[in-house]
Coordinates of N, CA and C and ligand atoms in Angstrom, one line a residue:
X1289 N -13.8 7.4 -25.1 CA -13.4 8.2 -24.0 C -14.6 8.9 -23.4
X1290 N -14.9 9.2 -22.1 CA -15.7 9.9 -21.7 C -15.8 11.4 -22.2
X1291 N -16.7 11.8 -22.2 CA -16.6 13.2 -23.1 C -16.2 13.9 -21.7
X1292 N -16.5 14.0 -20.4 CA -15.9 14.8 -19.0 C -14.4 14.8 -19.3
X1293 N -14.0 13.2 -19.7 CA -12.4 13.2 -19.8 C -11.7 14.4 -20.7
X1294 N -12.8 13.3 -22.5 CA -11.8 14.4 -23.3 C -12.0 15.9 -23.2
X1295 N -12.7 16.8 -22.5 CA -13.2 18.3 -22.3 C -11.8 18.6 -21.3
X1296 N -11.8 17.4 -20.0 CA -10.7 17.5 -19.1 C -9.2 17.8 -19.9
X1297 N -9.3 17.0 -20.8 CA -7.8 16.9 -21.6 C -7.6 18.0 -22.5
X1298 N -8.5 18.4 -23.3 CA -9.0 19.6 -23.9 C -8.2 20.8 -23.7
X1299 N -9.0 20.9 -22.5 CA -8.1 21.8 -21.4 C -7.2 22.1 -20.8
X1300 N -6.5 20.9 -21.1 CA -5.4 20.8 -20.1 C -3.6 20.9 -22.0
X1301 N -4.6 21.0 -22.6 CA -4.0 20.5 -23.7 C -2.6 19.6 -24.1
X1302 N -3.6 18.4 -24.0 CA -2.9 17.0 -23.5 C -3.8 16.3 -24.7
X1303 N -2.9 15.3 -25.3 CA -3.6 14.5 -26.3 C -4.5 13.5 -25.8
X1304 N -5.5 13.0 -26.7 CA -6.8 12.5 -26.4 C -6.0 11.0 -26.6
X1305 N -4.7 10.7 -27.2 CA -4.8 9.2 -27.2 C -4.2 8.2 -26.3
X1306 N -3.7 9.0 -25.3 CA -3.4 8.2 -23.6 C -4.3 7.8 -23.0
X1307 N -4.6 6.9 -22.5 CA -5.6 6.9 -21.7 C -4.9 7.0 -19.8
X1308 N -6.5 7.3 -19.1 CA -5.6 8.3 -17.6 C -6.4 7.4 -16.6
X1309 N -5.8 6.6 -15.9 CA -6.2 6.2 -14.4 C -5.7 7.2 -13.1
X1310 N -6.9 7.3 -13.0 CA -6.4 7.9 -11.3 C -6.6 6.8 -10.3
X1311 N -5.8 7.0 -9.5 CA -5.8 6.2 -8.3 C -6.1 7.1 -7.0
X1312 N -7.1 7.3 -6.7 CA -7.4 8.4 -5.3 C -7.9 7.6 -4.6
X1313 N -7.8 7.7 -2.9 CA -8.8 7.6 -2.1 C -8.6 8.8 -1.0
X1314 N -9.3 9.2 -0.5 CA -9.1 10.1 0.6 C -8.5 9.5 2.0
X1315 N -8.5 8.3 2.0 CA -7.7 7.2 3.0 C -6.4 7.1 3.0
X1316 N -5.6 7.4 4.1 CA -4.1 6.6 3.6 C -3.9 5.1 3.9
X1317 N -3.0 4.9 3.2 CA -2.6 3.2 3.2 C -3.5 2.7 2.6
X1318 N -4.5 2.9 2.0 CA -5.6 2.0 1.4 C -5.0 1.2 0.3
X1319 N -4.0 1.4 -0.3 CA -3.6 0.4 -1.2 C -3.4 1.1 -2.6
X1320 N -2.9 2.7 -2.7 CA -2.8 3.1 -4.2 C -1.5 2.7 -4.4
X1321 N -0.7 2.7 -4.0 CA 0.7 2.6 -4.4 C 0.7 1.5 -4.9
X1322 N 0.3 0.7 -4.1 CA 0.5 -1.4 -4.3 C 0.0 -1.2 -5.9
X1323 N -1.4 -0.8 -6.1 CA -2.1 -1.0 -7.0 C -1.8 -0.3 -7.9
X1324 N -1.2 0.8 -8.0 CA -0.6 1.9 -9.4 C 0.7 0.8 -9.7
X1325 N 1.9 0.0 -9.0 CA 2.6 -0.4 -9.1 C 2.3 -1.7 -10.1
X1326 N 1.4 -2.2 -9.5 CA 0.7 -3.7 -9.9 C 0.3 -3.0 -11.8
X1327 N -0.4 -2.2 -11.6 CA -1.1 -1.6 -13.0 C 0.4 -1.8 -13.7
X1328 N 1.2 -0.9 -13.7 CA 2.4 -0.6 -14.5 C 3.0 -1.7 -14.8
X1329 N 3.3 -2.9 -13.8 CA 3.9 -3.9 -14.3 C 3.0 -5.0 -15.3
X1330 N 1.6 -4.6 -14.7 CA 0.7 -5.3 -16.0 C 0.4 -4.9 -17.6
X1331 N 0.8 -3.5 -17.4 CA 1.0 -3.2 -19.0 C 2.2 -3.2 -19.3
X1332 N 3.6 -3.1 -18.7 CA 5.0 -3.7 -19.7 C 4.3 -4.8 -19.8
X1333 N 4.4 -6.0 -19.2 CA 4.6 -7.2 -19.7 C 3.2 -7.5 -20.4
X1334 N 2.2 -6.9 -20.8 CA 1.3 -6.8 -22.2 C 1.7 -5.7 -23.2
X1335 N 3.3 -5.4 -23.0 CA 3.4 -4.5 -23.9 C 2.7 -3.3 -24.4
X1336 N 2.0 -2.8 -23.1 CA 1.2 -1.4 -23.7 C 2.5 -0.4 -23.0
X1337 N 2.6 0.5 -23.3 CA 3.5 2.0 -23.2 C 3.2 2.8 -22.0
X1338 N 3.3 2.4 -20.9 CA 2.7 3.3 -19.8 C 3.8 3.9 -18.7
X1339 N 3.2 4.9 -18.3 CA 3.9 6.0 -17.2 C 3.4 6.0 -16.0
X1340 N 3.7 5.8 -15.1 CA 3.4 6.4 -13.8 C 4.2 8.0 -13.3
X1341 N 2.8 8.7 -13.0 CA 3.0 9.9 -12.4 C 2.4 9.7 -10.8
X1342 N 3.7 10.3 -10.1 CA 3.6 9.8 -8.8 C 3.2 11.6 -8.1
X1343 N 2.8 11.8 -7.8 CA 1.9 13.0 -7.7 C 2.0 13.1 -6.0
X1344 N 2.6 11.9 -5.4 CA 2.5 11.8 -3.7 C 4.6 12.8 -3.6
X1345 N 4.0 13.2 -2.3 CA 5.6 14.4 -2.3 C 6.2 12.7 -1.0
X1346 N 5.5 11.6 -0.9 CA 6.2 10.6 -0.2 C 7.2 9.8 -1.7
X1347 N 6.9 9.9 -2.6 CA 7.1 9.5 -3.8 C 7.6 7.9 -3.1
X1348 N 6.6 7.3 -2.9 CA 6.4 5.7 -2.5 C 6.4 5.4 -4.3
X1349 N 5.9 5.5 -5.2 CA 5.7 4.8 -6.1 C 7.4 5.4 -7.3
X1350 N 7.5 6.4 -7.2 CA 9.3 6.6 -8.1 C 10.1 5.8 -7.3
X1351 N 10.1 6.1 -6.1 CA 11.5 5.5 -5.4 C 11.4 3.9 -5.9
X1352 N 10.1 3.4 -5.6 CA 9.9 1.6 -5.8 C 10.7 1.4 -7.7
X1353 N 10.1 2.8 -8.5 CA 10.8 2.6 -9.7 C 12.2 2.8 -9.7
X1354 N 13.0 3.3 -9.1 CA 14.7 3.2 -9.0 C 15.2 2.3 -8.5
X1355 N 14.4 2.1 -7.4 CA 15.0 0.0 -7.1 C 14.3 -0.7 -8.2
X1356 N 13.6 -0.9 -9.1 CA 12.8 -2.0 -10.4 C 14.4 -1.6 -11.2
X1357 N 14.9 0.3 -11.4 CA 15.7 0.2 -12.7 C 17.1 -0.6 -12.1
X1358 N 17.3 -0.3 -10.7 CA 18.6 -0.8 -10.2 C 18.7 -2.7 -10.3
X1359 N 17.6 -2.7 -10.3 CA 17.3 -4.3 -10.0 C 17.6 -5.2 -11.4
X1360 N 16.9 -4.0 -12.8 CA 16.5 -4.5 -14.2 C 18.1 -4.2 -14.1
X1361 N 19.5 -3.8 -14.3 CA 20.5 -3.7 -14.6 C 21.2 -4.7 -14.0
X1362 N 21.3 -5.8 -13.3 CA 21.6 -7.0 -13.3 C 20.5 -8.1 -13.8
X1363 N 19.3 -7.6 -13.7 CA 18.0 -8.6 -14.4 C 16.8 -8.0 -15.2
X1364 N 17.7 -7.8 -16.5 CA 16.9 -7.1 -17.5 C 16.1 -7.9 -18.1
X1365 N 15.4 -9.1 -17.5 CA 14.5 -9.8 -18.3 C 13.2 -9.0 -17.3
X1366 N 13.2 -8.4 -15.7 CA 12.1 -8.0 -15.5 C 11.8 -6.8 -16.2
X1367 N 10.2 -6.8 -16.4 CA 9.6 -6.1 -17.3 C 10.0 -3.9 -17.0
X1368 N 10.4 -3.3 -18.2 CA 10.3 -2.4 -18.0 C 9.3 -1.3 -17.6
X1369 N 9.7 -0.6 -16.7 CA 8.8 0.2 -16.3 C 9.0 1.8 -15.8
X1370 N 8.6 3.2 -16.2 CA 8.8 4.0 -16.2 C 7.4 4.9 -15.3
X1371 N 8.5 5.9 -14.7 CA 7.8 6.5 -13.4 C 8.2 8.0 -13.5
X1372 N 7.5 8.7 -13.2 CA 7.8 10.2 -12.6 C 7.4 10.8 -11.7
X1373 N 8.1 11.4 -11.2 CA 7.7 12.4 -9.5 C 7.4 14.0 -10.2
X1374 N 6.2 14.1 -10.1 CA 5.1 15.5 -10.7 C 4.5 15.8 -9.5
X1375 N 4.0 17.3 -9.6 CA 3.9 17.8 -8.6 C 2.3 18.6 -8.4
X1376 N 1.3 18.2 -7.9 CA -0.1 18.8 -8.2 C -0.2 20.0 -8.2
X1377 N 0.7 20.9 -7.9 CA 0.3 22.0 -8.1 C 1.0 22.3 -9.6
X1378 N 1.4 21.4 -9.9 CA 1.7 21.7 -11.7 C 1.0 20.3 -12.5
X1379 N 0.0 20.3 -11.8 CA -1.0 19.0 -12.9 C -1.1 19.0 -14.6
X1380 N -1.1 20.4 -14.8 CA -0.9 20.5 -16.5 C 0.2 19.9 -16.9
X1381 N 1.7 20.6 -16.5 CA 2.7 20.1 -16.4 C 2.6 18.6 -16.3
X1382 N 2.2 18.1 -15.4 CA 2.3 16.6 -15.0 C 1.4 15.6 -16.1
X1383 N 0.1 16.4 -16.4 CA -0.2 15.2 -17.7 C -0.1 15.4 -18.7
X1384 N 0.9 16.5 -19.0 CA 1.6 16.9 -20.3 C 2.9 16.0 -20.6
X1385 N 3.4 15.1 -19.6 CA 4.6 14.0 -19.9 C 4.1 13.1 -19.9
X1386 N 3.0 13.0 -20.2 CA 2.4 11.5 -20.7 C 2.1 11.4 -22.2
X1387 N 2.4 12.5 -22.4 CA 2.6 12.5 -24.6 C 3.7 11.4 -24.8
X1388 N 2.9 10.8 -25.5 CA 3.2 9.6 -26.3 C 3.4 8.3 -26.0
X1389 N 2.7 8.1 -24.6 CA 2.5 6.9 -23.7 C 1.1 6.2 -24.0
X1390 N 0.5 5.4 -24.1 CA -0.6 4.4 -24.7 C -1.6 4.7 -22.7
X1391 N -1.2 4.6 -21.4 CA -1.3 4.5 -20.3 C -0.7 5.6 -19.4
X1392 N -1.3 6.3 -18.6 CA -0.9 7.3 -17.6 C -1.5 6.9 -16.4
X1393 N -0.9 6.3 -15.3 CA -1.2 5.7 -14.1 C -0.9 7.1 -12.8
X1394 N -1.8 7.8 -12.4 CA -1.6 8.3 -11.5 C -1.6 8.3 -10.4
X1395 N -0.7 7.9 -9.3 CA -0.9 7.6 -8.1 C -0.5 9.2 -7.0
X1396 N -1.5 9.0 -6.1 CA -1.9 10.4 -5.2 C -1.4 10.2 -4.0
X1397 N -1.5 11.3 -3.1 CA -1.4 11.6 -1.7 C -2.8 11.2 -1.5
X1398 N -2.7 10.9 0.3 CA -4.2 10.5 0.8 C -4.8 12.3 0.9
X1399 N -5.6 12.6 1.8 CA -6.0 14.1 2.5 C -6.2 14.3 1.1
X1400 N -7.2 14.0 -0.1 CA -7.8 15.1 -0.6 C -8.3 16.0 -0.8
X1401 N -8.7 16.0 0.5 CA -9.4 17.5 0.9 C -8.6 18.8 0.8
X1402 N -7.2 18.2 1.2 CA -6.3 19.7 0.9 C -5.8 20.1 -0.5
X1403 N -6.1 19.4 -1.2 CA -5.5 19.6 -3.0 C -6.7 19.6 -3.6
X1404 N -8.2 19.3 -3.0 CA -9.5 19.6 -4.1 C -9.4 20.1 -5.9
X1405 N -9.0 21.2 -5.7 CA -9.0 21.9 -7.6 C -8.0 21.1 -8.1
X1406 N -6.9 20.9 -8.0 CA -5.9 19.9 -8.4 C -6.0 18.2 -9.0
X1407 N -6.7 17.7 -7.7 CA -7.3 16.0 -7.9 C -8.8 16.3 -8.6
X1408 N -9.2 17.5 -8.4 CA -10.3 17.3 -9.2 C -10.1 17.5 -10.9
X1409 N -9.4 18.3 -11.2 CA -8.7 18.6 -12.4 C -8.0 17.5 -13.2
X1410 N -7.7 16.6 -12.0 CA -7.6 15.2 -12.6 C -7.8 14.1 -12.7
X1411 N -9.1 14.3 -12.3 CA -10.4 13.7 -11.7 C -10.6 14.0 -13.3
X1412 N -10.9 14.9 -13.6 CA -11.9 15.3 -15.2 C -11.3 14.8 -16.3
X1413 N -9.5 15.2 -16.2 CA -9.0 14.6 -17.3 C -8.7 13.0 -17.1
X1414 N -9.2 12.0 -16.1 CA -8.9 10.5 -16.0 C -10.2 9.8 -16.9
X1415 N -9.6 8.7 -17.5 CA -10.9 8.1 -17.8 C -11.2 7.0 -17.4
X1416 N -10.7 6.5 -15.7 CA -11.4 6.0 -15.1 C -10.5 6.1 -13.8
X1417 N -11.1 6.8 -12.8 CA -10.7 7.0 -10.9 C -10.8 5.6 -10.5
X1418 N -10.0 5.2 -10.1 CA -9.9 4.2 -8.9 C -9.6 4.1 -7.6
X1419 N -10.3 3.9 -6.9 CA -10.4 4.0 -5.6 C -10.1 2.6 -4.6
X1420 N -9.0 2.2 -4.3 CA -9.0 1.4 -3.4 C -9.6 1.8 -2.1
X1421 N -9.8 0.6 -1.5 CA -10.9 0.8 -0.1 C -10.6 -0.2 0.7
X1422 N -10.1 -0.4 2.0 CA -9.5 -1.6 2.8 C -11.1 -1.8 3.9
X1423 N -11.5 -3.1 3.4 CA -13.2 -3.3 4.0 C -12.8 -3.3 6.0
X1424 N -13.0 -1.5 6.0 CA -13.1 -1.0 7.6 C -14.0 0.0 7.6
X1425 N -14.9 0.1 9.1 CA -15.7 1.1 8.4 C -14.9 2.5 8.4
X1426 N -13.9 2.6 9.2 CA -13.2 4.2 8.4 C -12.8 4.0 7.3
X1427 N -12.6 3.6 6.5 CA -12.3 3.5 5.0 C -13.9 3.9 4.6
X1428 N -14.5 2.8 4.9 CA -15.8 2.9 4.3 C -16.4 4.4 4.5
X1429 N -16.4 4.8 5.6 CA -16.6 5.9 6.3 C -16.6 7.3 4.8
X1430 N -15.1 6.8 5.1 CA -14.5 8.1 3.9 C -14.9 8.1 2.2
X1431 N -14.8 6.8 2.2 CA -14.8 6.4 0.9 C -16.2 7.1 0.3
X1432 N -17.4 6.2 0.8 CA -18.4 6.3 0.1 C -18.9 7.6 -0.4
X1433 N -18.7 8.5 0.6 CA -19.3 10.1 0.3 C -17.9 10.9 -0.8
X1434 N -16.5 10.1 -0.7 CA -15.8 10.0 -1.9 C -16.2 9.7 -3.5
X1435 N -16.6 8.6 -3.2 CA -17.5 8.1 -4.8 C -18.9 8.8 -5.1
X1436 N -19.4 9.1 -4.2 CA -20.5 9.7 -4.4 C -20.1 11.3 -5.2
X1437 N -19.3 12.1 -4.1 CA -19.0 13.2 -4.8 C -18.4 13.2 -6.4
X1438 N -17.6 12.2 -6.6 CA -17.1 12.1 -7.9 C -18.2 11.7 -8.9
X1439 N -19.2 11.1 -8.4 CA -19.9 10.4 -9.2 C -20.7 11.3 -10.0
X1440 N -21.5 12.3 -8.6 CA -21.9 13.7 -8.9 C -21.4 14.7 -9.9
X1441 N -20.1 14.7 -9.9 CA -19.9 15.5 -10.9 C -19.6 14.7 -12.1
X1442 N -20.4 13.4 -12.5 CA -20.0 13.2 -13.9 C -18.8 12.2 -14.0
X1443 N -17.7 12.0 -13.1 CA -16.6 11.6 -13.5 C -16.6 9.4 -12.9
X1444 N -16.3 9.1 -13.7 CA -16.3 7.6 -14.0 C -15.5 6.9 -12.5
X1445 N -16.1 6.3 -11.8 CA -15.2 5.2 -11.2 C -15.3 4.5 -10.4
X1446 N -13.9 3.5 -9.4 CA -14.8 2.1 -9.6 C -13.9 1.8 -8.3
X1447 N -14.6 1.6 -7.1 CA -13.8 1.6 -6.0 C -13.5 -0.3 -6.0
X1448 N -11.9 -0.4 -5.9 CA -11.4 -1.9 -5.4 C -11.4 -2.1 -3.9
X1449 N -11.8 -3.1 -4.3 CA -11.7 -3.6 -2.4 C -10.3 -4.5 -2.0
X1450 N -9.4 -3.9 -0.8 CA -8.6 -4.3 -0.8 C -8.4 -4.7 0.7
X1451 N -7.7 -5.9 0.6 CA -7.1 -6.6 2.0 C -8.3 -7.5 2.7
X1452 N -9.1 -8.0 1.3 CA -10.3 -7.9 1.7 C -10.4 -9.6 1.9
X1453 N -11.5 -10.3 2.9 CA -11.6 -11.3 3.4 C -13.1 -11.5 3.5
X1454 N -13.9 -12.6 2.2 CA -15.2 -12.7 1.8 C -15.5 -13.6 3.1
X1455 N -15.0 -13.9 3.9 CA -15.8 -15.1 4.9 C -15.9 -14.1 5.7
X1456 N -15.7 -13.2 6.2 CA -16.0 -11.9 7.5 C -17.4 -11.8 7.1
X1457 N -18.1 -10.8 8.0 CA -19.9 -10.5 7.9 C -19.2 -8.9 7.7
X1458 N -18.0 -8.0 8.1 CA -17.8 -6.9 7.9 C -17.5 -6.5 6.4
X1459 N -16.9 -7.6 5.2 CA -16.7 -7.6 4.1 C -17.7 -7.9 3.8
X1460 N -18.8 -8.2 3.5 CA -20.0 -8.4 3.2 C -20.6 -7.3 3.6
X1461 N -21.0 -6.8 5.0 CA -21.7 -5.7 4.9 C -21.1 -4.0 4.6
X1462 N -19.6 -4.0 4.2 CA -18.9 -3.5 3.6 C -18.9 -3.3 2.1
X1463 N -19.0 -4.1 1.4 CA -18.8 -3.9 0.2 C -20.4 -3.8 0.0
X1464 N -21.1 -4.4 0.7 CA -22.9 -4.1 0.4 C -23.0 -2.5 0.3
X1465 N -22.2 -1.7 1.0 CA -22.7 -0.1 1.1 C -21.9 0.2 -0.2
X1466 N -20.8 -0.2 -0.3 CA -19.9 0.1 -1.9 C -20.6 0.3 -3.2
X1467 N -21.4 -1.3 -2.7 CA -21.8 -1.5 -4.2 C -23.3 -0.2 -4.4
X1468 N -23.8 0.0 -3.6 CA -25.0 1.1 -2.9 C -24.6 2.7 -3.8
X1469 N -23.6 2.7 -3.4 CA -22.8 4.0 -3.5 C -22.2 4.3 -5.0
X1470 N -22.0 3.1 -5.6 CA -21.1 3.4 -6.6 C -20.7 1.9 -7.8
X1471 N -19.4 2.0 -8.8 CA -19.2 0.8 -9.2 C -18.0 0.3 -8.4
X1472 N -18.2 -1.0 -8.2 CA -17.3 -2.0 -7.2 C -16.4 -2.8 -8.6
X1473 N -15.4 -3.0 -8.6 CA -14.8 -3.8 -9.5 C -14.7 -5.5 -9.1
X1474 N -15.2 -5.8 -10.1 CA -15.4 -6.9 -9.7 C -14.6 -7.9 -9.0
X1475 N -13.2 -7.9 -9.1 CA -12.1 -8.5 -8.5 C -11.5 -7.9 -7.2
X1476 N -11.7 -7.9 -6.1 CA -11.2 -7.6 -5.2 C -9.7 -8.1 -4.6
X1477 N -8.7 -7.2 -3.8 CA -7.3 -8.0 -3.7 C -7.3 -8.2 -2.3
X1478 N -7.1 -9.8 -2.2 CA -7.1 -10.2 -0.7 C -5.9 -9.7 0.3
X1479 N -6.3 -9.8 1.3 CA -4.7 -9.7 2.0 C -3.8 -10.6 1.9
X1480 N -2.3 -9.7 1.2 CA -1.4 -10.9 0.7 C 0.0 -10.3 1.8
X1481 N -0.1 -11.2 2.5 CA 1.1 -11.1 3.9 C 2.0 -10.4 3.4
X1482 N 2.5 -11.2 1.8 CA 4.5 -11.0 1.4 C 4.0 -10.3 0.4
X1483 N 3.2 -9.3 -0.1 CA 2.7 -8.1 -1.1 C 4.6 -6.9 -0.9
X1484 N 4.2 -6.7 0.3 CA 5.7 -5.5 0.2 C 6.9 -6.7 -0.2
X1485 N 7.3 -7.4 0.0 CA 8.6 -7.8 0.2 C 9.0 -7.8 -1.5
X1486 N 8.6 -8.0 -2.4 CA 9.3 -7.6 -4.0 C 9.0 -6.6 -4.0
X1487 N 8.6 -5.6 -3.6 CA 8.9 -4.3 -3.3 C 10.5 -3.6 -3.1
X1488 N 10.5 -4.2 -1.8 CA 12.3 -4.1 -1.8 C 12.9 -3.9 -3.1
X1489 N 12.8 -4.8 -4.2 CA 14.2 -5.1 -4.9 C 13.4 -4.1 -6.1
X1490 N 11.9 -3.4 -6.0 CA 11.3 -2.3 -7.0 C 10.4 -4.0 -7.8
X1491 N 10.3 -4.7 -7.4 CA 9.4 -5.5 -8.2 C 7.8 -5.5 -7.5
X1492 N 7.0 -6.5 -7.8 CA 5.6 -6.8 -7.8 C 5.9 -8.9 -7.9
X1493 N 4.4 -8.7 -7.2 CA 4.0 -10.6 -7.5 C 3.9 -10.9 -8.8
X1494 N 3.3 -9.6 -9.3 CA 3.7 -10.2 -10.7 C 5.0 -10.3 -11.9
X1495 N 5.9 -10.0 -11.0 CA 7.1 -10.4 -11.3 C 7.6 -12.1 -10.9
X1496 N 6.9 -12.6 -9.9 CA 6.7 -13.8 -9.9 C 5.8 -15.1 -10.1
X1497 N 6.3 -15.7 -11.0 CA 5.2 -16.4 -12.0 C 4.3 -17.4 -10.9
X1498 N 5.2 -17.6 -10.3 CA 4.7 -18.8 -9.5 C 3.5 -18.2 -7.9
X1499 N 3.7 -17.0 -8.0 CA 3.0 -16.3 -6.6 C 1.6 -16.5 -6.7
X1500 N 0.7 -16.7 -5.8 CA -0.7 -16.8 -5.8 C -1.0 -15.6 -5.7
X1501 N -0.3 -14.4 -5.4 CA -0.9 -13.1 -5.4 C -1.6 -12.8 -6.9
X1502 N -0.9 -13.5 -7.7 CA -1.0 -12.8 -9.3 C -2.4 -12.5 -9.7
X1503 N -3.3 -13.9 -9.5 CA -4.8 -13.7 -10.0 C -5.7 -12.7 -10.2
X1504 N -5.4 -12.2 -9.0 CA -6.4 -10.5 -8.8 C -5.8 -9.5 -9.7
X1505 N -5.0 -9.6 -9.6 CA -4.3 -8.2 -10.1 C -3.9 -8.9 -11.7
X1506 N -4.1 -9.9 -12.5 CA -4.2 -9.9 -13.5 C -5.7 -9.5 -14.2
X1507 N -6.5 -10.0 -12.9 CA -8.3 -10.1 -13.3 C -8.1 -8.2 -13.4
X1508 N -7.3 -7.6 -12.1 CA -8.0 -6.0 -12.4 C -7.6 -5.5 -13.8
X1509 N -6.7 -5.9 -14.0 CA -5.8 -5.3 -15.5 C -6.5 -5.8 -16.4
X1510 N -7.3 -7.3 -16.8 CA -8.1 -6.8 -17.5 C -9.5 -6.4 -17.3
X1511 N -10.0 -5.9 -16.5 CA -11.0 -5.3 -16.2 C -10.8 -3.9 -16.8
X1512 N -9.9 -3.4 -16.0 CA -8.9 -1.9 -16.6 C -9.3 -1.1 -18.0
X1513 N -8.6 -2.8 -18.5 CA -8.7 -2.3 -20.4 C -9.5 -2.7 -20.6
X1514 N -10.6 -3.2 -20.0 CA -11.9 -3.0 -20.7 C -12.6 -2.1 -20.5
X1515 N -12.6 -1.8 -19.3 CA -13.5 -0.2 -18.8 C -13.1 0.8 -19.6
X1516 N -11.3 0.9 -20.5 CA -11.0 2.0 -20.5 C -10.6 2.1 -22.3
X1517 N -11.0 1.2 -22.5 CA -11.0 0.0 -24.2 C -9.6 0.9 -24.5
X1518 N -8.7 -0.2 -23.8 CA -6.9 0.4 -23.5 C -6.6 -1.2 -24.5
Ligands
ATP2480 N1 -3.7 -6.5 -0.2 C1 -2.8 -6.3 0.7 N2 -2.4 -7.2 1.6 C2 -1.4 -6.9 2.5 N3 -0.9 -5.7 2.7 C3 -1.2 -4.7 1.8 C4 -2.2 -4.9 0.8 N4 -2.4 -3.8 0.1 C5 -1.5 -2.9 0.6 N5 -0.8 -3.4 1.7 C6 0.2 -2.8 2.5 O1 -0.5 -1.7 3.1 C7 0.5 -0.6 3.2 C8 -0.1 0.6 2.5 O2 -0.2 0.3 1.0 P1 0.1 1.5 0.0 O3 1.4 2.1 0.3 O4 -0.2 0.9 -1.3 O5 -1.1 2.5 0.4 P2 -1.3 4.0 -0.1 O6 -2.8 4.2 -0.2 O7 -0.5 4.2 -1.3 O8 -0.8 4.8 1.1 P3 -0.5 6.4 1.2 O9 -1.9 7.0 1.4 O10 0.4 6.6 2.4 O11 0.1 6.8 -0.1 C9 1.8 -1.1 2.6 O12 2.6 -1.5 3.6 C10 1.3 -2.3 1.7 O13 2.4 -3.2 1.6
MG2481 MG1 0.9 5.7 -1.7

């Protein structure tokens, strides 16, 4: 674990053996929800023990979990998955219910600028920020001086590039400033049209075996647990 992390957790007095993804971007829509969703369903069905703390007052990512539970009660072979609606101005509170979970997936509101001490507080206790980034230059715009500030203070992380399309010259000279600024994860998630639609029912593509969406989002998860030796 990063020693920024465990000093973060330290103080927050939260056990050192969870490990903590944050999901921030200062962008809305950039893709944290999809991707906190995607994470969770990647550790049930590798059997790691994970939580999502939905930290957004849109609570996009709980509600998607009461349609998964309503869904798993006629089709309990899809994989379990567990969510909570926490509130940043009680962040201790909030990474204090991740006792005894292996995984704590945090998904955020955009505008971090208005919760600074808060996302930053969980910024220190994550041991690895993730940042999705939709290759535009307002995303880019925001982003980069995002990774940079985090980077400055010490804290670990690795902007995804999402919706993204390598035959463009703007994805190319997009991700060229990314990689400039910061770590780029190596798998980027392309634009996938039918991404929301198992949403509806609280699922993910990776609830379906057959979807070409899956590849990315298996490559991030294990990238994930390797960055975060989960
Ligand atoms: N790779 C993708 N391909 C196509 N659509 C995508 C992709 N990623 C995200 N989307 C769509 O973009 C929209 C925003 O995604 P999402 O809700 O995950 O963003 P967010 O960063 O959580 O937004 P907010 O800041 O409002 O919380 C959703 O409608 C989602 O279905
Ligand atoms: Mg969201």
């Amino acid at each position: 674990m990063p020693e920024i992390a465990s000093q973060g957790r330290a103080a927050a007095g939260v056990s050192p053996q969870c490990r903590f993804l944050l999901v921030s971007s200062p962008k809305g829509g950039s893709g944290k929800s999809v991707l906190s969703r995607h994470i969770l369903v990647s550790a049930a069905q590798s059997g790691v023990r994970a939580i999502g703390l939905d930290f957004d007052r849109q609570q996009t990512l709980a509600k998607w979990s009461v349609r998964r539970a309503r869904t798993r009660e006629a089709f309990p072979d899809f994989a379990d998955t567990t969510v909570e609606s926490v509130a940043l101005q009680d962040w201790r509170g909030a990474l204090k219910r991740a006792e005894g979970y292996e995984l704590a997936v945090m998904d955020t509101p955009p505008s971090v600028e208005d919760h600074l001490p808060a996302i930053d507080a969980l910024a220190e206790a994550a041991d690895l920020i993730l940042i999705p980034a939709v290759c535009t230059q307002d995303d880019i715009e925001s982003v980069v001086p995002w990774v940079k500030a985090l980077n400055g203070k010490g804290f670990k992380c690795s902007v995804v590039l999402n919706r993204a399309n390598r035959r463009t010259t703007s994805y190319v000279r997009m991700r060229g400033l990314l990689v400039k600024a910061g770590a780029v994860c190596p798998t980027e998630l392309p634009q996938l049209e039918d991404i929301h639609v198992p949403s509806i029912k609280g699922l993910t593509l990776l609830d379906y075996k057959q979807s070409r969406g899956i590849a990315p989002f298996e490559e991030i998860w294990a990238y994930l647990r390797r960055e975060v030796q989960l």
